[in-house]
């Protein structure tokens, strides 16, 4: 049995190390291999990612929170009090052994889903990729929740015109000058405007935090600088959260490459503080600005032109298409193209623009709602973090904050994005078919009183939410239930090991 | 950095009614040796740690400890209590009491030596040696040798 363990106690000077020693002794006696990370006051030598990946089971002997425990997600894990590990380390290892045996069938799903050429390596990379993404997502979720709820509350307090009151613009024929500076917002737009601004600032950090902590998951602290910088550039080049994922993965990979280069001792002390941040930020920044930025803005321009040419087409088809776009990247460039198209239509006046606006708003509300519903209907398909994000997603979705779906999409894009696209397409098409109309560019359920045909508009949202939710559940269940023969293979591997 | 423990910091016939009294006796030895500058401050820090979770371990071990601004260097005071003192272990009171003092701003070497001490405490042979040695000087020498090794 290959074990990785973390020991940790309140003061970090005694029990942490006693537990480590006790576990190591017990493992030696039982013929197991173990590596212990002591999260104590004597500094901590972190377990290598490869070691964790190769481990059969994780033992957490801790009386305080284990730092960076997401590294171990997906592994069979035994958690005990630190004194239990000291007093009865052998029993703890026995528990780990039975935990390992009983949870063998849980993990190999991705393994059998891939062709049997190099199944082990493929599964290893797939699950590591998922862990990197989850690391980024778990740090991003609090920003989504804080920012999204602040924006929703600002709409409740100050009404649908709050965005215009802060940023300036025309709403309902009224011209808002906007706040002249960030300190003038309270006088211009009141407390609602202040909350809107704070929420917007929290949202502006989503992509940098996502990118930074994806890189952190791959390359540890060293990844943070190029990841955050890459994420900020992704925002600036309008590459949205998909650009952020690319930036994070790029940053992590670059840092890992740099760390592979052998350096003389004199330089090695400067590596983490000067050399690695400088080189990695330069490489990631140049790639994001010069290589990735242009294609993305090109694609955006193309999409805008294409969409404008399409506006005369069948209204229901247009609604479905806008729905697909709203859900495709949840606040990213494609979503923004569809949204901008609707707002532009609204500004041009006439009921046609208002219908498009209603369809786009409804479609943008569906992704978080569909995922929130899915977490309620089938809790077992989602991680703890996702279920928490699901609770927030109700309010975010109701407030037309499509970004509420990002945590789910970033963790499992291939299943989540097609599902919510389907749901939003249904909603967009229905809203157009019902001829619902919205004079408000934002606000979700809070501006429902302003809408034309609003009961049917809500019906269209409900329909899309159910469709999207059903798709997510179906796709995720498919993954879990496919690999029936896999446990047999895995048990044999364990026996041979 | 001074050695972890000196002869004067070993109490072979520790008589105390409860753990507070036992810790005080050992803490005063640390103060007399210049390892602790303010006994009351240090005792308050040790009590705070005890309140988080009892430090008694099975096999008759108590390891009260704290990081404290009153501590000048990583130090150990060791007490042997034939009458035993309760440190909250599940199998009864302790006869070997290790009061571990860590400086609040201690550098890595302080923490490393304490980590090394903690690792030794797990071993039965180390505990038995501490129970059987007859002189304070021998006990101090054994501990310093084991921790340095």
PDB file of C-alpha atoms in Angstrom, chain A residues 275-422:
ATOM      1  CA  UNK A 275      13.944  34.531 -11.955  1.00  0.00           C
ATOM      2  CA  UNK A 276      10.847  32.336 -12.223  1.00  0.00           C
ATOM      3  CA  UNK A 277       8.279  35.150 -11.905  1.00  0.00           C
ATOM      4  CA  UNK A 278      10.147  37.324 -14.398  1.00  0.00           C
ATOM      5  CA  UNK A 279      10.614  34.678 -17.070  1.00  0.00           C
ATOM      6  CA  UNK A 280       7.228  33.005 -16.661  1.00  0.00           C
ATOM      7  CA  UNK A 281       5.308  36.310 -16.656  1.00  0.00           C
ATOM      8  CA  UNK A 282       7.159  37.401 -19.786  1.00  0.00           C
ATOM      9  CA  UNK A 283       6.550  34.166 -21.665  1.00  0.00           C
ATOM     10  CA  UNK A 284       2.876  33.904 -20.666  1.00  0.00           C
ATOM     11  CA  UNK A 285       2.234  37.611 -21.270  1.00  0.00           C
ATOM     12  CA  UNK A 286       3.810  37.582 -24.730  1.00  0.00           C
ATOM     13  CA  UNK A 287       1.920  34.438 -25.748  1.00  0.00           C
ATOM     14  CA  UNK A 288      -1.396  35.772 -24.460  1.00  0.00           C
ATOM     15  CA  UNK A 289      -0.978  39.194 -26.088  1.00  0.00           C
ATOM     16  CA  UNK A 290       0.627  38.245 -29.383  1.00  0.00           C
ATOM     17  CA  UNK A 291      -0.542  34.713 -30.098  1.00  0.00           C
ATOM     18  CA  UNK A 292      -3.846  34.140 -28.324  1.00  0.00           C
ATOM     19  CA  UNK A 293      -5.238  37.693 -28.258  1.00  0.00           C
ATOM     20  CA  UNK A 294      -5.530  38.277 -32.001  1.00  0.00           C
ATOM     21  CA  UNK A 295      -7.373  35.075 -32.929  1.00  0.00           C
ATOM     22  CA  UNK A 296      -9.880  35.719 -30.160  1.00  0.00           C
ATOM     23  CA  UNK A 297     -10.628  39.290 -31.207  1.00  0.00           C
ATOM     24  CA  UNK A 298     -10.776  38.104 -34.834  1.00  0.00           C
ATOM     25  CA  UNK A 299     -13.318  35.447 -33.903  1.00  0.00           C
ATOM     26  CA  UNK A 300     -15.296  38.048 -31.990  1.00  0.00           C
ATOM     27  CA  UNK A 301     -15.424  40.416 -34.959  1.00  0.00           C
ATOM     28  CA  UNK A 302     -16.466  37.603 -37.271  1.00  0.00           C
ATOM     29  CA  UNK A 303     -19.241  36.536 -34.947  1.00  0.00           C
ATOM     30  CA  UNK A 304     -20.557  40.088 -34.612  1.00  0.00           C
ATOM     31  CA  UNK A 305     -20.673  40.581 -38.397  1.00  0.00           C
ATOM     32  CA  UNK A 306     -22.327  37.232 -38.927  1.00  0.00           C
ATOM     33  CA  UNK A 307     -24.922  37.930 -36.261  1.00  0.00           C
ATOM     34  CA  UNK A 308     -25.804  41.322 -37.709  1.00  0.00           C
ATOM     35  CA  UNK A 309     -26.316  39.732 -41.126  1.00  0.00           C
ATOM     36  CA  UNK A 310     -28.590  37.126 -39.584  1.00  0.00           C
ATOM     37  CA  UNK A 311     -31.017  39.446 -37.836  1.00  0.00           C
ATOM     38  CA  UNK A 312     -33.685  39.215 -40.525  1.00  0.00           C
ATOM     39  CA  UNK A 313     -33.960  35.439 -40.173  1.00  0.00           C
ATOM     40  CA  UNK A 314     -36.657  33.442 -38.491  1.00  0.00           C
ATOM     41  CA  UNK A 315     -37.259  34.832 -34.994  1.00  0.00           C
ATOM     42  CA  UNK A 316     -37.401  31.493 -33.234  1.00  0.00           C
ATOM     43  CA  UNK A 317     -34.186  30.359 -34.856  1.00  0.00           C
ATOM     44  CA  UNK A 318     -32.579  33.610 -33.805  1.00  0.00           C
ATOM     45  CA  UNK A 319     -33.789  33.096 -30.236  1.00  0.00           C
ATOM     46  CA  UNK A 320     -32.337  29.585 -30.161  1.00  0.00           C
ATOM     47  CA  UNK A 321     -29.037  30.813 -31.594  1.00  0.00           C
ATOM     48  CA  UNK A 322     -28.758  33.657 -29.090  1.00  0.00           C
ATOM     49  CA  UNK A 323     -29.556  31.145 -26.342  1.00  0.00           C
ATOM     50  CA  UNK A 324     -26.721  28.903 -27.492  1.00  0.00           C
ATOM     51  CA  UNK A 325     -24.352  31.871 -27.486  1.00  0.00           C
ATOM     52  CA  UNK A 326     -25.437  33.137 -24.063  1.00  0.00           C
ATOM     53  CA  UNK A 327     -24.683  29.756 -22.511  1.00  0.00           C
ATOM     54  CA  UNK A 328     -21.588  28.930 -24.550  1.00  0.00           C
ATOM     55  CA  UNK A 329     -19.108  30.848 -22.415  1.00  0.00           C
ATOM     56  CA  UNK A 330     -21.256  32.365 -19.645  1.00  0.00           C
ATOM     57  CA  UNK A 331     -20.205  35.985 -19.678  1.00  0.00           C
ATOM     58  CA  UNK A 332     -17.284  35.501 -22.049  1.00  0.00           C
ATOM     59  CA  UNK A 333     -16.905  37.066 -25.501  1.00  0.00           C
ATOM     60  CA  UNK A 334     -19.540  34.978 -27.301  1.00  0.00           C
ATOM     61  CA  UNK A 335     -22.056  35.667 -24.554  1.00  0.00           C
ATOM     62  CA  UNK A 336     -21.141  39.347 -24.722  1.00  0.00           C
ATOM     63  CA  UNK A 337     -21.642  39.391 -28.489  1.00  0.00           C
ATOM     64  CA  UNK A 338     -25.177  38.076 -28.087  1.00  0.00           C
ATOM     65  CA  UNK A 339     -25.866  40.441 -25.194  1.00  0.00           C
ATOM     66  CA  UNK A 340     -24.435  43.455 -27.009  1.00  0.00           C
ATOM     67  CA  UNK A 341     -26.514  42.550 -30.055  1.00  0.00           C
ATOM     68  CA  UNK A 342     -29.645  42.605 -27.870  1.00  0.00           C
ATOM     69  CA  UNK A 343     -28.778  45.877 -26.144  1.00  0.00           C
ATOM     70  CA  UNK A 344     -28.003  47.463 -29.485  1.00  0.00           C
ATOM     71  CA  UNK A 345     -31.418  46.327 -30.703  1.00  0.00           C
ATOM     72  CA  UNK A 346     -32.988  47.797 -27.584  1.00  0.00           C
ATOM     73  CA  UNK A 347     -31.299  51.135 -28.165  1.00  0.00           C
ATOM     74  CA  UNK A 348     -32.556  51.267 -31.750  1.00  0.00           C
ATOM     75  CA  UNK A 349     -36.099  51.263 -30.362  1.00  0.00           C
ATOM     76  CA  UNK A 350     -39.118  49.256 -31.465  1.00  0.00           C
ATOM     77  CA  UNK A 351     -40.646  46.077 -30.154  1.00  0.00           C
ATOM     78  CA  UNK A 352     -38.328  43.822 -32.179  1.00  0.00           C
ATOM     79  CA  UNK A 353     -35.343  44.853 -30.105  1.00  0.00           C
ATOM     80  CA  UNK A 354     -37.275  44.355 -26.887  1.00  0.00           C
ATOM     81  CA  UNK A 355     -38.190  40.806 -27.922  1.00  0.00           C
ATOM     82  CA  UNK A 356     -34.558  39.965 -28.600  1.00  0.00           C
ATOM     83  CA  UNK A 357     -33.652  41.505 -25.253  1.00  0.00           C
ATOM     84  CA  UNK A 358     -36.193  39.365 -23.427  1.00  0.00           C
ATOM     85  CA  UNK A 359     -34.954  36.212 -25.158  1.00  0.00           C
ATOM     86  CA  UNK A 360     -31.321  36.995 -24.387  1.00  0.00           C
ATOM     87  CA  UNK A 361     -32.028  37.822 -20.742  1.00  0.00           C
ATOM     88  CA  UNK A 362     -34.104  34.671 -20.254  1.00  0.00           C
ATOM     89  CA  UNK A 363     -31.469  32.514 -21.946  1.00  0.00           C
ATOM     90  CA  UNK A 364     -28.750  34.091 -19.811  1.00  0.00           C
ATOM     91  CA  UNK A 365     -30.654  33.237 -16.645  1.00  0.00           C
ATOM     92  CA  UNK A 366     -31.002  29.551 -17.492  1.00  0.00           C
ATOM     93  CA  UNK A 367     -27.451  28.165 -17.030  1.00  0.00           C
ATOM     94  CA  UNK A 368     -27.115  28.906 -13.281  1.00  0.00           C
ATOM     95  CA  UNK A 369     -30.739  27.927 -12.672  1.00  0.00           C
ATOM     96  CA  UNK A 370     -30.388  24.635 -14.546  1.00  0.00           C
ATOM     97  CA  UNK A 371     -27.273  23.708 -12.578  1.00  0.00           C
ATOM     98  CA  UNK A 372     -28.797  24.773  -9.268  1.00  0.00           C
ATOM     99  CA  UNK A 373     -31.759  22.534 -10.034  1.00  0.00           C
ATOM    100  CA  UNK A 374     -29.440  19.660 -10.966  1.00  0.00           C
ATOM    101  CA  UNK A 375     -27.533  19.924  -7.678  1.00  0.00           C
ATOM    102  CA  UNK A 376     -30.827  19.647  -5.828  1.00  0.00           C
ATOM    103  CA  UNK A 377     -32.196  16.762  -7.898  1.00  0.00           C
ATOM    104  CA  UNK A 378     -29.013  14.664  -7.943  1.00  0.00           C
ATOM    105  CA  UNK A 379     -26.673  15.776  -5.161  1.00  0.00           C
ATOM    106  CA  UNK A 380     -24.405  12.767  -5.602  1.00  0.00           C
ATOM    107  CA  UNK A 381     -23.227  13.885  -9.028  1.00  0.00           C
ATOM    108  CA  UNK A 382     -21.625  17.051  -7.660  1.00  0.00           C
ATOM    109  CA  UNK A 383     -18.710  17.846  -5.381  1.00  0.00           C
ATOM    110  CA  UNK A 384     -19.217  19.673  -2.086  1.00  0.00           C
ATOM    111  CA  UNK A 385     -17.923  22.893  -3.603  1.00  0.00           C
ATOM    112  CA  UNK A 386     -20.314  22.535  -6.518  1.00  0.00           C
ATOM    113  CA  UNK A 387     -23.304  21.963  -4.251  1.00  0.00           C
ATOM    114  CA  UNK A 388     -22.426  25.152  -2.376  1.00  0.00           C
ATOM    115  CA  UNK A 389     -22.087  26.983  -5.693  1.00  0.00           C
ATOM    116  CA  UNK A 390     -25.486  25.528  -6.585  1.00  0.00           C
ATOM    117  CA  UNK A 391     -27.095  27.254  -3.616  1.00  0.00           C
ATOM    118  CA  UNK A 392     -25.737  30.618  -4.749  1.00  0.00           C
ATOM    119  CA  UNK A 393     -26.653  29.868  -8.363  1.00  0.00           C
ATOM    120  CA  UNK A 394     -30.401  30.226  -7.699  1.00  0.00           C
ATOM    121  CA  UNK A 395     -30.002  33.906  -6.861  1.00  0.00           C
ATOM    122  CA  UNK A 396     -27.379  34.483  -9.539  1.00  0.00           C
ATOM    123  CA  UNK A 397     -29.545  32.917 -12.221  1.00  0.00           C
ATOM    124  CA  UNK A 398     -32.663  34.773 -11.108  1.00  0.00           C
ATOM    125  CA  UNK A 399     -30.646  37.984 -11.332  1.00  0.00           C
ATOM    126  CA  UNK A 400     -29.434  37.250 -14.913  1.00  0.00           C
ATOM    127  CA  UNK A 401     -25.864  36.660 -13.800  1.00  0.00           C
ATOM    128  CA  UNK A 402     -24.871  33.877 -16.171  1.00  0.00           C
ATOM    129  CA  UNK A 403     -21.412  33.720 -14.580  1.00  0.00           C
ATOM    130  CA  UNK A 404     -23.020  31.697 -11.749  1.00  0.00           C
ATOM    131  CA  UNK A 405     -22.624  28.638 -13.969  1.00  0.00           C
ATOM    132  CA  UNK A 406     -18.865  29.082 -14.459  1.00  0.00           C
ATOM    133  CA  UNK A 407     -17.779  26.996 -11.457  1.00  0.00           C
ATOM    134  CA  UNK A 408     -19.610  23.999 -12.888  1.00  0.00           C
ATOM    135  CA  UNK A 409     -18.472  24.580 -16.447  1.00  0.00           C
ATOM    136  CA  UNK A 410     -14.836  25.066 -15.530  1.00  0.00           C
ATOM    137  CA  UNK A 411     -14.792  21.785 -13.607  1.00  0.00           C
ATOM    138  CA  UNK A 412     -16.488  19.703 -16.285  1.00  0.00           C
ATOM    139  CA  UNK A 413     -16.806  21.793 -19.460  1.00  0.00           C
ATOM    140  CA  UNK A 414     -17.550  18.995 -21.934  1.00  0.00           C
ATOM    141  CA  UNK A 415     -20.676  17.869 -20.097  1.00  0.00           C
ATOM    142  CA  UNK A 416     -21.899  21.138 -18.600  1.00  0.00           C
ATOM    143  CA  UNK A 417     -21.539  23.549 -21.519  1.00  0.00           C
ATOM    144  CA  UNK A 418     -23.521  21.505 -24.097  1.00  0.00           C
ATOM    145  CA  UNK A 419     -26.247  20.894 -21.498  1.00  0.00           C
ATOM    146  CA  UNK A 420     -26.765  24.529 -20.589  1.00  0.00           C
ATOM    147  CA  UNK A 421     -26.527  25.510 -24.246  1.00  0.00           C
ATOM    148  CA  UNK A 422     -29.433  23.169 -24.919  1.00  0.00           C
TER     149      UNK A 422
END
